[in-house]
mmCIF file of C-alpha atoms in Angstrom:
data_model
loop_
_atom_site.group_PDB
_atom_site.id
_atom_site.type_symbol
_atom_site.label_atom_id
_atom_site.label_comp_id
_atom_site.label_asym_id
_atom_site.label_seq_id
_atom_site.Cartn_x
_atom_site.Cartn_y
_atom_site.Cartn_z
ATOM 1 C CA MET A 1 8.136 23.089 -26.375
ATOM 2 C CA VAL A 2 6.124 24.354 -23.412
ATOM 3 C CA SER A 3 8.379 27.357 -22.803
ATOM 4 C CA ALA A 4 8.391 28.174 -26.527
ATOM 5 C CA PHE A 5 4.600 27.980 -26.586
ATOM 6 C CA LEU A 6 4.385 30.364 -23.619
ATOM 7 C CA ARG A 7 6.679 32.875 -25.350
ATOM 8 C CA VAL A 8 4.605 32.706 -28.541
ATOM 9 C CA LEU A 9 1.422 33.032 -26.489
ATOM 10 C CA LEU A 10 2.758 36.165 -24.772
ATOM 11 C CA VAL A 11 3.608 37.742 -28.137
ATOM 12 C CA LEU A 12 0.158 36.877 -29.488
ATOM 13 C CA ILE A 13 -1.532 38.386 -26.434
ATOM 14 C CA ILE A 14 0.405 41.640 -26.842
ATOM 15 C CA VAL A 15 -0.320 41.801 -30.581
ATOM 16 C CA SER A 16 -4.001 40.972 -29.994
ATOM 17 C CA ALA A 17 -4.293 43.693 -27.348
ATOM 18 C CA LEU A 18 -2.807 46.273 -29.713
ATOM 19 C CA VAL A 19 -5.151 45.195 -32.512
ATOM 20 C CA LEU A 20 -8.168 45.403 -30.194
ATOM 21 C CA ILE A 21 -7.178 48.881 -29.019
ATOM 22 C CA TYR A 22 -6.831 49.995 -32.626
ATOM 23 C CA ILE A 23 -10.237 48.534 -33.586
ATOM 24 C CA LEU A 24 -11.898 50.129 -30.564
ATOM 25 C CA ALA A 25 -10.430 53.508 -31.434
ATOM 26 C CA THR A 26 -11.245 53.380 -35.156
ATOM 27 C CA ALA A 27 -14.309 51.155 -35.612
ATOM 28 C CA GLY A 28 -16.263 51.400 -32.384
ATOM 29 C CA VAL A 29 -17.473 49.064 -29.629
ATOM 30 C CA GLY A 30 -19.419 46.675 -31.891
ATOM 31 C CA ALA A 31 -16.416 45.867 -34.043
ATOM 32 C CA PHE A 32 -14.293 45.606 -30.898
ATOM 33 C CA PHE A 33 -16.426 42.840 -29.363
ATOM 34 C CA LYS A 34 -16.687 41.035 -32.689
ATOM 35 C CA ALA A 35 -12.910 41.005 -33.037
ATOM 36 C CA LEU A 36 -12.536 39.976 -29.395
ATOM 37 C CA GLY A 37 -14.775 36.954 -29.991
ATOM 38 C CA ILE A 38 -12.767 35.874 -33.041
ATOM 39 C CA ILE A 39 -9.475 36.210 -31.168
ATOM 40 C CA LEU A 40 -10.750 34.187 -28.195
ATOM 41 C CA VAL A 41 -11.891 31.382 -30.505
ATOM 42 C CA LEU A 42 -8.471 31.355 -32.201
ATOM 43 C CA PHE A 43 -6.725 31.179 -28.832
ATOM 44 C CA ILE A 44 -8.921 28.261 -27.743
ATOM 45 C CA VAL A 45 -8.216 26.375 -30.988
ATOM 46 C CA LEU A 46 -4.471 27.041 -30.634
ATOM 47 C CA ALA A 47 -4.428 25.809 -27.036
ATOM 48 C CA PHE A 48 -6.380 22.681 -28.036
ATOM 49 C CA VAL A 49 -3.926 21.869 -30.838
ATOM 50 C CA VAL A 50 -0.914 22.374 -28.558
ATOM 51 C CA LEU A 51 -2.421 20.162 -25.837
ATOM 52 C CA ILE A 52 -3.031 17.364 -28.351
ATOM 53 C CA ALA A 53 0.544 17.614 -29.635
ATOM 54 C CA LEU A 54 1.907 17.564 -26.091
ATOM 55 C CA ARG A 55 -0.244 14.562 -25.196
ATOM 56 C CA LEU A 56 1.042 12.662 -28.238
ATOM 57 C CA LEU A 57 4.641 13.367 -27.259
ATOM 58 C CA ILE A 58 4.046 12.213 -23.682
ATOM 59 C CA ASN A 59 2.262 9.050 -24.860
ATOM 60 C CA THR A 60 5.255 8.287 -27.076
ATOM 61 C CA VAL A 61 7.553 8.397 -24.045
ATOM 62 C CA ALA A 62 5.115 6.225 -22.062
ATOM 63 C CA LYS A 63 4.981 3.630 -24.867
ATOM 64 C CA LYS A 64 8.770 3.506 -24.974
ATOM 65 C CA LEU A 65 8.803 2.954 -21.206
ATOM 66 C CA VAL A 66 6.794 -0.249 -21.584
ATOM 67 C CA GLY A 67 9.032 -1.281 -24.443
ATOM 68 C CA ALA A 68 12.032 -0.858 -22.172
ATOM 69 C CA LEU A 69 10.276 -2.979 -19.557
ATOM 70 C CA ALA A 70 9.245 -5.890 -21.703
ATOM 71 C CA GLY A 71 10.461 -5.578 -25.263
ATOM 72 C CA MET A 72 7.012 -4.556 -26.455
ATOM 73 C CA GLN A 73 5.103 -1.336 -26.989
ATOM 74 C CA HIS A 74 1.804 -0.480 -25.347
ATOM 75 C CA PRO A 75 0.400 2.844 -24.120
ATOM 76 C CA GLY A 76 0.209 1.818 -20.460
ATOM 77 C CA THR A 77 2.161 -0.295 -18.016
ATOM 78 C CA PRO A 78 -0.232 -2.746 -16.338
ATOM 79 C CA ARG A 79 0.444 -3.356 -12.667
ATOM 80 C CA ARG A 80 -0.752 -6.943 -12.984
ATOM 81 C CA ILE A 81 -1.207 -9.191 -15.988
ATOM 82 C CA GLN A 82 -3.126 -12.397 -16.652
ATOM 83 C CA LEU A 83 -2.080 -15.009 -19.183
ATOM 84 C CA VAL A 84 -5.109 -16.291 -21.077
ATOM 85 C CA PRO A 85 -4.669 -19.835 -22.503
ATOM 86 C CA LYS A 86 -5.192 -19.897 -26.275
ATOM 87 C CA PRO A 87 -4.607 -23.440 -27.644
ATOM 88 C CA ASP A 88 -5.433 -22.397 -31.221
ATOM 89 C CA LEU A 89 -3.507 -19.128 -31.220
ATOM 90 C CA ALA A 90 -3.061 -17.569 -34.667
ATOM 91 C CA TRP A 91 0.531 -16.358 -35.113
ATOM 92 C CA SER A 92 1.460 -13.516 -37.452
ATOM 93 C CA ASP A 93 4.724 -15.212 -38.454
ATOM 94 C CA PRO A 94 3.979 -18.953 -38.109
ATOM 95 C CA ALA A 95 7.209 -20.021 -39.825
ATOM 96 C CA ALA A 96 9.450 -18.157 -37.352
ATOM 97 C CA VAL A 97 7.346 -19.362 -34.406
ATOM 98 C CA GLN A 98 7.529 -22.971 -35.603
ATOM 99 C CA GLN A 99 11.299 -22.771 -36.061
ATOM 100 C CA GLN A 100 11.891 -21.571 -32.493
ATOM 101 C CA THR A 101 9.315 -24.062 -31.173
ATOM 102 C CA ASP A 102 11.236 -26.864 -32.893
ATOM 103 C CA ASP A 103 14.472 -25.537 -31.359
ATOM 104 C CA PHE A 104 12.938 -25.687 -27.862
ATOM 105 C CA LEU A 105 11.668 -29.237 -28.395
ATOM 106 C CA ARG A 106 15.025 -30.454 -29.810
ATOM 107 C CA LEU A 107 16.723 -29.139 -26.664
ATOM 108 C CA GLY A 108 14.422 -31.264 -24.476
ATOM 109 C CA PHE A 109 11.900 -28.608 -23.409
ATOM 110 C CA ALA A 110 8.285 -29.627 -22.868
ATOM 111 C CA GLU A 111 5.497 -27.309 -24.036
ATOM 112 C CA ALA A 112 3.604 -25.414 -21.319
ATOM 113 C CA GLY A 113 0.866 -23.887 -23.463
ATOM 114 C CA THR A 114 0.180 -20.878 -25.675
ATOM 115 C CA PHE A 115 -1.186 -17.654 -24.235
ATOM 116 C CA GLU A 116 -2.260 -14.096 -24.835
ATOM 117 C CA ILE A 117 -1.775 -11.369 -22.236
ATOM 118 C CA GLU A 118 -5.154 -9.859 -21.419
ATOM 119 C CA GLN A 119 -3.726 -6.426 -20.598
ATOM 120 C CA ILE A 120 -1.313 -6.293 -23.588
ATOM 121 C CA PRO A 121 -3.320 -7.212 -26.698
ATOM 122 C CA ASN A 122 -0.417 -7.239 -29.178
ATOM 123 C CA MET A 123 1.569 -9.877 -27.250
ATOM 124 C CA LYS A 124 1.416 -13.648 -27.842
ATOM 125 C CA LEU A 125 3.606 -16.254 -26.180
ATOM 126 C CA ARG A 126 4.284 -19.966 -25.822
ATOM 127 C CA GLY A 127 5.727 -21.453 -22.652
ATOM 128 C CA PHE A 128 8.257 -24.260 -22.273
ATOM 129 C CA CYS A 129 9.837 -26.141 -19.378
ATOM 130 C CA LEU A 130 13.208 -27.904 -19.028
ATOM 131 C CA ALA A 131 12.688 -29.424 -15.585
ATOM 132 C CA SER A 132 16.111 -31.135 -15.474
ATOM 133 C CA GLU A 133 17.847 -27.729 -15.596
ATOM 134 C CA SER A 134 15.142 -25.761 -13.719
ATOM 135 C CA ILE A 135 14.603 -23.476 -16.701
ATOM 136 C CA HIS A 136 11.429 -22.025 -18.148
ATOM 137 C CA GLY A 137 11.466 -20.900 -21.771
ATOM 138 C CA VAL A 138 9.246 -18.259 -23.336
ATOM 139 C CA LEU A 139 8.679 -17.756 -27.049
ATOM 140 C CA TYR A 140 7.209 -14.310 -27.771
ATOM 141 C CA GLU A 141 5.641 -12.649 -30.766
ATOM 142 C CA SER A 142 4.653 -8.978 -30.871
ATOM 143 C CA ALA A 143 3.688 -6.652 -33.679
ATOM 144 C CA ASP A 144 6.594 -4.334 -32.825
ATOM 145 C CA SER A 145 9.466 -6.701 -32.051
ATOM 146 C CA GLY A 146 8.752 -9.847 -34.066
ATOM 147 C CA VAL A 147 9.629 -13.274 -32.655
ATOM 148 C CA TRP A 148 12.192 -13.938 -29.928
ATOM 149 C CA SER A 149 12.826 -16.185 -26.918
ATOM 150 C CA ASP A 150 13.775 -15.879 -23.243
ATOM 151 C CA LEU A 151 15.277 -18.443 -20.890
ATOM 152 C CA ILE A 152 14.481 -17.964 -17.196
ATOM 153 C CA CYS A 153 16.011 -19.568 -14.118
ATOM 154 C CA TYR A 154 16.119 -18.874 -10.352
ATOM 155 C CA VAL A 155 19.188 -19.664 -8.238
ATOM 156 C CA ASN A 156 19.545 -19.088 -4.487
ATOM 157 C CA ASP A 157 22.786 -17.331 -3.530
ATOM 158 C CA GLY A 158 22.262 -18.042 0.177
ATOM 159 C CA ARG A 159 20.463 -14.738 0.800
ATOM 160 C CA GLN A 160 17.868 -14.423 -1.942
ATOM 161 C CA TRP A 161 16.665 -15.907 -5.200
ATOM 162 C CA LEU A 162 18.548 -14.499 -8.190
ATOM 163 C CA HIS A 163 16.355 -14.143 -11.275
ATOM 164 C CA TYR A 164 18.288 -15.008 -14.456
ATOM 165 C CA THR A 165 16.863 -13.970 -17.833
ATOM 166 C CA TYR A 166 18.772 -14.684 -21.038
ATOM 167 C CA THR A 167 17.185 -13.361 -24.235
ATOM 168 C CA ASN A 168 17.930 -13.312 -27.947
ATOM 169 C CA SER A 169 15.577 -10.385 -28.544
ATOM 170 C CA PRO A 170 16.879 -7.755 -30.991
ATOM 171 C CA SER A 171 14.729 -5.019 -29.405
ATOM 172 C CA GLU A 172 16.631 -1.844 -28.587
ATOM 173 C CA HIS A 173 14.156 -1.203 -25.752
ATOM 174 C CA LEU A 174 15.697 -3.902 -23.577
ATOM 175 C CA GLY A 175 18.399 -2.870 -21.143
ATOM 176 C CA VAL A 176 17.411 0.811 -20.987
ATOM 177 C CA LEU A 177 15.843 0.643 -17.525
ATOM 178 C CA LYS A 178 17.611 -0.437 -14.379
ATOM 179 C CA LYS A 179 16.653 -3.885 -13.142
ATOM 180 C CA PRO A 180 16.017 -5.074 -9.574
ATOM 181 C CA PRO A 181 19.232 -5.919 -7.700
ATOM 182 C CA HIS A 182 18.328 -9.618 -7.657
ATOM 183 C CA SER A 183 17.983 -9.748 -11.471
ATOM 184 C CA VAL A 184 20.670 -10.981 -13.846
ATOM 185 C CA ASN A 185 19.852 -10.061 -17.436
ATOM 186 C CA VAL A 186 21.849 -11.047 -20.503
ATOM 187 C CA ARG A 187 20.866 -9.859 -23.980
ATOM 188 C CA ALA A 188 22.334 -11.702 -26.982
ATOM 189 C CA PRO A 189 20.420 -10.460 -30.057
ATOM 190 C CA GLY A 190 19.860 -13.122 -32.709
ATOM 191 C CA VAL A 191 21.831 -15.851 -30.915
ATOM 192 C CA GLU A 192 20.612 -19.400 -31.542
ATOM 193 C CA LEU A 193 18.561 -20.874 -28.737
ATOM 194 C CA SER A 194 21.004 -23.751 -28.194
ATOM 195 C CA LYS A 195 23.910 -21.330 -27.634
ATOM 196 C CA LEU A 196 21.775 -19.151 -25.377
ATOM 197 C CA LEU A 197 20.951 -22.219 -23.264
ATOM 198 C CA GLN A 198 24.629 -23.202 -23.073
ATOM 199 C CA ARG A 199 25.536 -19.714 -21.861
ATOM 200 C CA LEU A 200 22.879 -19.702 -19.145
ATOM 201 C CA ILE A 201 23.871 -23.122 -17.811
ATOM 202 C CA LYS A 202 27.573 -22.181 -17.863
ATOM 203 C CA GLU A 203 27.273 -18.653 -16.455
ATOM 204 C CA ARG A 204 24.621 -18.988 -13.746
ATOM 205 C CA MET A 205 26.031 -19.304 -10.259
ATOM 206 C CA ALA A 206 26.169 -22.619 -8.433
ATOM 207 C CA GLY A 207 23.523 -23.075 -5.793
ATOM 208 C CA GLU A 208 20.031 -24.301 -5.105
ATOM 209 C CA ARG A 209 17.823 -23.946 -8.175
ATOM 210 C CA ARG A 210 14.085 -23.319 -7.950
ATOM 211 C CA GLU A 211 12.280 -26.272 -9.460
ATOM 212 C CA VAL A 212 9.986 -25.608 -12.403
ATOM 213 C CA THR A 213 7.149 -27.558 -13.961
ATOM 214 C CA VAL A 214 4.930 -27.283 -17.002
ATOM 215 C CA GLY A 215 1.983 -26.573 -14.721
ATOM 216 C CA ASP A 216 3.487 -23.598 -12.885
ATOM 217 C CA PHE A 217 4.564 -21.646 -15.987
ATOM 218 C CA LYS A 218 1.528 -19.323 -16.031
ATOM 219 C CA THR A 219 1.718 -18.468 -12.325
ATOM 220 C CA ARG A 220 5.494 -17.923 -12.413
ATOM 221 C CA PHE A 221 5.245 -15.600 -15.408
ATOM 222 C CA GLU A 222 2.495 -13.463 -13.858
ATOM 223 C CA THR A 223 4.321 -13.340 -10.514
ATOM 224 C CA ALA A 224 7.614 -12.281 -12.105
ATOM 225 C CA TRP A 225 5.853 -9.407 -13.885
ATOM 226 C CA ALA A 226 4.127 -8.274 -10.670
ATOM 227 C CA GLU A 227 7.378 -8.390 -8.681
ATOM 228 C CA GLU A 228 9.300 -6.298 -11.207
ATOM 229 C CA ILE A 229 6.535 -3.700 -11.554
ATOM 230 C CA ASP A 230 6.211 -3.456 -7.755
ATOM 231 C CA TRP A 231 9.974 -3.019 -7.428
ATOM 232 C CA ARG A 232 10.037 -0.364 -10.128
ATOM 233 C CA ASN A 233 7.106 1.516 -8.600
ATOM 234 C CA SER A 234 8.761 1.304 -5.182
ATOM 235 C CA GLN A 235 11.637 3.340 -6.639
ATOM 236 C CA GLY A 236 9.191 6.214 -7.161
ATOM 237 C CA GLY A 237 8.998 5.971 -10.935
ATOM 238 C CA PRO A 238 11.699 6.358 -13.596
ATOM 239 C CA THR A 239 14.686 8.608 -12.988
ATOM 240 C CA GLU A 240 15.466 11.624 -15.165
ATOM 241 C CA ASP A 241 18.261 9.668 -16.875
ATOM 242 C CA GLU A 242 15.923 6.734 -17.574
ATOM 243 C CA VAL A 243 13.239 8.975 -19.083
ATOM 244 C CA ARG A 244 15.855 10.656 -21.271
ATOM 245 C CA ALA A 245 17.224 7.288 -22.392
ATOM 246 C CA ILE A 246 13.732 5.952 -23.085
ATOM 247 C CA ALA A 247 12.799 9.033 -25.108
ATOM 248 C CA GLY A 248 16.040 8.735 -27.079
ATOM 249 C CA ILE A 249 15.133 5.333 -28.542
ATOM 250 C CA GLY A 250 14.744 5.856 -32.271
ATOM 251 C CA GLY A 251 15.909 9.492 -32.153
ATOM 252 C CA ASN A 252 13.780 12.652 -32.118
ATOM 253 C CA VAL A 253 14.224 13.291 -28.387
ATOM 254 C CA PRO A 254 11.590 15.723 -27.046
ATOM 255 C CA LYS A 255 12.770 18.888 -25.339
ATOM 256 C CA ASP A 256 13.442 19.056 -21.612
ATOM 257 C CA ASP A 257 10.089 20.560 -20.649
ATOM 258 C CA VAL A 258 8.186 17.786 -22.436
ATOM 259 C CA LEU A 259 10.402 15.148 -20.817
ATOM 260 C CA GLU A 260 9.742 16.682 -17.402
ATOM 261 C CA ILE A 261 5.979 16.576 -17.937
ATOM 262 C CA ALA A 262 6.235 12.968 -19.148
ATOM 263 C CA ARG A 263 8.340 12.023 -16.154
ATOM 264 C CA GLU A 264 5.847 13.642 -13.780
ATOM 265 C CA GLN A 265 2.986 11.646 -15.305
ATOM 266 C CA LEU A 266 4.999 8.420 -15.105
ATOM 267 C CA THR A 267 5.930 9.193 -11.490
ATOM 268 C CA VAL A 268 2.307 9.867 -10.524
ATOM 269 C CA LYS A 269 1.253 6.600 -12.147
ATOM 270 C CA ALA A 270 4.048 4.692 -10.378
ATOM 271 C CA LEU A 271 2.988 6.094 -6.993
ATOM 272 C CA GLU A 272 -0.660 5.275 -7.695
ATOM 273 C CA GLN A 273 0.196 1.698 -8.630
ATOM 274 C CA LEU A 274 2.486 1.380 -5.610
ATOM 275 C CA GLU A 275 -0.364 2.400 -3.302
ATOM 276 C CA GLU A 276 -2.676 -0.094 -5.016
ATOM 277 C CA SER A 277 -0.186 -2.894 -4.309
ATOM 278 C CA LEU A 278 0.346 -1.793 -0.713
ATOM 279 C CA LEU A 279 -3.374 -1.662 0.018
ATOM 280 C CA GLU A 280 -3.960 -4.929 -1.829
ATOM 281 C CA ASN A 281 -1.415 -6.637 0.411
ATOM 282 C CA PHE A 282 -2.781 -4.966 3.550
ATOM 283 C CA VAL A 283 -6.369 -6.027 2.807
ATOM 284 C CA ALA A 284 -5.137 -9.569 2.154
ATOM 285 C CA GLN A 285 -3.687 -9.577 5.684
ATOM 286 C CA HIS A 286 -6.684 -7.744 7.203
ATOM 287 C CA PRO A 287 -9.802 -9.011 5.367
ATOM 288 C CA ALA A 288 -12.125 -6.837 7.470
ATOM 289 C CA THR A 289 -10.700 -3.668 5.878
ATOM 290 C CA VAL A 290 -11.836 -2.101 2.598
ATOM 291 C CA ALA A 291 -9.190 -0.714 0.229
ATOM 292 C CA THR A 292 -11.285 2.294 -0.845
ATOM 293 C CA GLU A 293 -11.405 3.477 2.785
ATOM 294 C CA LEU A 294 -7.630 3.342 3.226
ATOM 295 C CA VAL A 295 -4.563 5.385 2.368
ATOM 296 C CA ALA A 296 -0.924 4.241 2.359
ATOM 297 C CA ILE A 297 1.856 6.608 3.439
ATOM 298 C CA HIS A 298 5.402 5.635 2.459
ATOM 299 C CA ASP A 299 8.752 7.340 2.092
ATOM 300 C CA ARG A 300 8.692 7.648 -1.710
ATOM 301 C CA LEU A 301 6.009 10.331 -1.436
ATOM 302 C CA ARG A 302 7.025 13.875 -2.272
ATOM 303 C CA PRO A 303 5.836 16.896 -0.242
ATOM 304 C CA LYS A 304 3.027 17.600 -2.720
ATOM 305 C CA ASP A 305 1.967 13.938 -2.577
ATOM 306 C CA VAL A 306 1.783 14.030 1.230
ATOM 307 C CA ALA A 307 -0.149 17.298 1.071
ATOM 308 C CA ARG A 308 -2.565 15.776 -1.425
ATOM 309 C CA LYS A 309 -3.257 12.892 0.954
ATOM 310 C CA LEU A 310 -4.020 15.320 3.770
ATOM 311 C CA ARG A 311 -6.279 17.545 1.685
ATOM 312 C CA HIS A 312 -10.059 17.145 1.849
ATOM 313 C CA PRO A 313 -11.276 15.615 -1.451
ATOM 314 C CA SER A 314 -14.066 18.191 -1.811
ATOM 315 C CA THR A 315 -11.478 20.942 -2.383
ATOM 316 C CA HIS A 316 -10.078 19.233 -5.522
ATOM 317 C CA GLY A 317 -6.721 20.901 -5.053
ATOM 318 C CA ILE A 318 -8.031 24.442 -4.728
ATOM 319 C CA VAL A 319 -6.744 25.029 -1.195
ATOM 320 C CA PRO A 320 -3.022 25.684 -0.613
ATOM 321 C CA ASP A 321 -0.758 22.791 0.324
ATOM 322 C CA VAL A 322 -0.665 22.448 4.096
ATOM 323 C CA LEU A 323 3.019 21.568 3.937
ATOM 324 C CA GLU A 324 3.855 24.645 1.904
ATOM 325 C CA GLU A 325 2.033 26.722 4.490
ATOM 326 C CA LYS A 326 4.428 25.243 7.047
ATOM 327 C CA GLY A 327 7.422 26.007 4.861
ATOM 328 C CA VAL A 328 8.114 22.357 4.012
ATOM 329 C CA LYS A 329 9.617 22.257 0.514
ATOM 330 C CA ASP A 330 11.387 18.905 0.599
ATOM 331 C CA LEU A 331 11.260 15.761 2.690
ATOM 332 C CA PRO A 332 14.476 13.859 3.427
ATOM 333 C CA PRO A 333 14.461 10.033 3.315
ATOM 334 C CA GLY A 334 12.437 8.537 6.138
ATOM 335 C CA MET A 335 10.431 11.706 6.751
ATOM 336 C CA PRO A 336 7.172 11.516 4.714
ATOM 337 C CA ARG A 337 5.632 9.044 7.177
ATOM 338 C CA VAL A 338 6.797 11.134 10.152
ATOM 339 C CA VAL A 339 5.530 14.406 8.648
ATOM 340 C CA PHE A 340 2.146 12.908 7.740
ATOM 341 C CA ALA A 341 1.726 11.530 11.269
ATOM 342 C CA ALA A 342 2.697 14.885 12.838
ATOM 343 C CA VAL A 343 0.342 16.958 10.663
ATOM 344 C CA ASN A 344 -2.441 14.413 11.149
ATOM 345 C CA GLN A 345 -2.039 14.723 14.919
ATOM 346 C CA GLU A 346 -2.707 18.464 14.683
ATOM 347 C CA ARG A 347 -6.086 17.912 13.040
ATOM 348 C CA PRO A 348 -9.307 17.888 15.089
ATOM 349 C CA VAL A 349 -9.948 14.433 16.523
ATOM 350 C CA GLU A 350 -13.019 13.854 14.347
ATOM 351 C CA SER A 351 -11.016 14.728 11.202
ATOM 352 C CA ARG A 352 -7.950 12.596 11.839
ATOM 353 C CA PHE A 353 -6.819 9.636 9.791
ATOM 354 C CA THR A 354 -6.874 6.451 11.895
ATOM 355 C CA TRP A 355 -3.638 4.480 11.899
ATOM 356 C CA LEU A 356 -4.400 0.781 11.314
ATOM 357 C CA GLY A 357 -0.946 -0.732 11.007
ATOM 358 C CA ALA A 358 2.085 -1.095 8.777
ATOM 359 C CA ILE A 359 2.825 -3.094 5.648
ATOM 360 C CA GLU A 360 6.307 -4.056 4.448
ATOM 361 C CA LYS A 361 5.817 -5.097 0.808
ATOM 362 C CA PRO A 362 6.511 -3.867 -1.766
ATOM 363 C CA ILE A 363 7.842 -1.046 0.486
ATOM 364 C CA SER A 364 7.447 -0.119 4.150
ATOM 365 C CA ALA A 365 4.332 1.997 4.674
ATOM 366 C CA ASP A 366 1.791 3.081 7.266
ATOM 367 C CA VAL A 367 -1.848 2.391 6.477
ATOM 368 C CA TYR A 368 -4.589 4.726 7.716
ATOM 369 C CA ARG A 369 -8.356 4.706 7.469
ATOM 370 C CA LEU A 370 -9.722 7.908 5.914
ATOM 371 C CA PRO A 371 -11.637 10.318 8.158
ATOM 372 C CA PRO A 372 -15.428 9.875 7.841
ATOM 373 C CA GLU A 373 -15.773 13.278 6.156
ATOM 374 C CA PHE A 374 -13.294 12.218 3.444
ATOM 375 C CA MET A 375 -15.273 9.074 2.703
ATOM 376 C CA ARG A 376 -18.527 11.037 2.548
ATOM 377 C CA ALA A 377 -16.985 13.588 0.187
ATOM 378 C CA ALA A 378 -15.624 10.805 -2.034
ATOM 379 C CA ASP A 379 -19.036 9.131 -2.138
ATOM 380 C CA ASP A 380 -20.765 12.405 -3.000
ATOM 381 C CA SER A 381 -18.202 13.061 -5.729
ATOM 382 C CA GLY A 382 -18.740 9.587 -7.174
ATOM 383 C CA ARG A 383 -22.499 10.029 -7.225
ATOM 384 C CA GLY A 384 -22.137 13.437 -8.826
#
């Protein structure tokens, strides 16, 4: 789409130039400037329409990304979520919700409350707990995917906790994205809850099971979301294959240039959220520090991301990339932190970032305090 638009734009520019030359030669300067004004307005309107269309296409891909994450659709992927207790929750399909609630209770589950997700308005859920089998149950309802249930269990394999999720969701979004290596996900669309429970108990590995209670449902759910989002962001955003698969849900796959723009936006957001988590964890360990005065440098950063960190905020991207000036076009694994440290060392002492320490979760990173001039520029920008 973008390349086609550029070709059309080039043709229009050539045609417009020829028309303007003709008007200037035949009708004089006054008519020339009048025609020039009309053409400029038309170009502005055309560019505006194309930008809106492109934005809609990119938002569609972003919505499908969240659907692939959680079986729901929403225009943004929240880094953290909060479950809000709603005892008198109004369900859109009360009959289907009651049927699955009855199924949970017949199987011996205890209710753990009904909730809305503050950051995802179209999602409602009810929690359950089967303490004897160390299993939490979740009944969901969303405007896009209807009513379905998950069964969740943690088993220790001697090295780490494996996160089992068995679902009867019919959503085609599920299973598109790769899952963390410690996740075991089984999708059985439309399967009765009793059979889904039998499968989980039979198929999960033997080992120590993490105990569950009615009271810890909310915390466990929020933590599981945060851990998966942090893991996904620590991969540097979705891969090209994942973006293509996400965009292909429901057909009408955008062209490659649109997919590339969408992927870039998703990657930028993933890196931003990853830094937020890194700094959040660092400040938790070092309460005297302030997150807005810090920057995290990790090995998922691309050359342009490292250059952006090194650039003075008052330039707003106008100056050339310092890494490009040095001929650095790509950074092999393990090098972004080394390159940042080396370039930082070349700066004048008063303009250097101050290394404060390292953080290991959700990914290994160095944490620096911004130079005073950067903080002043950011403050001035905020006030402006």
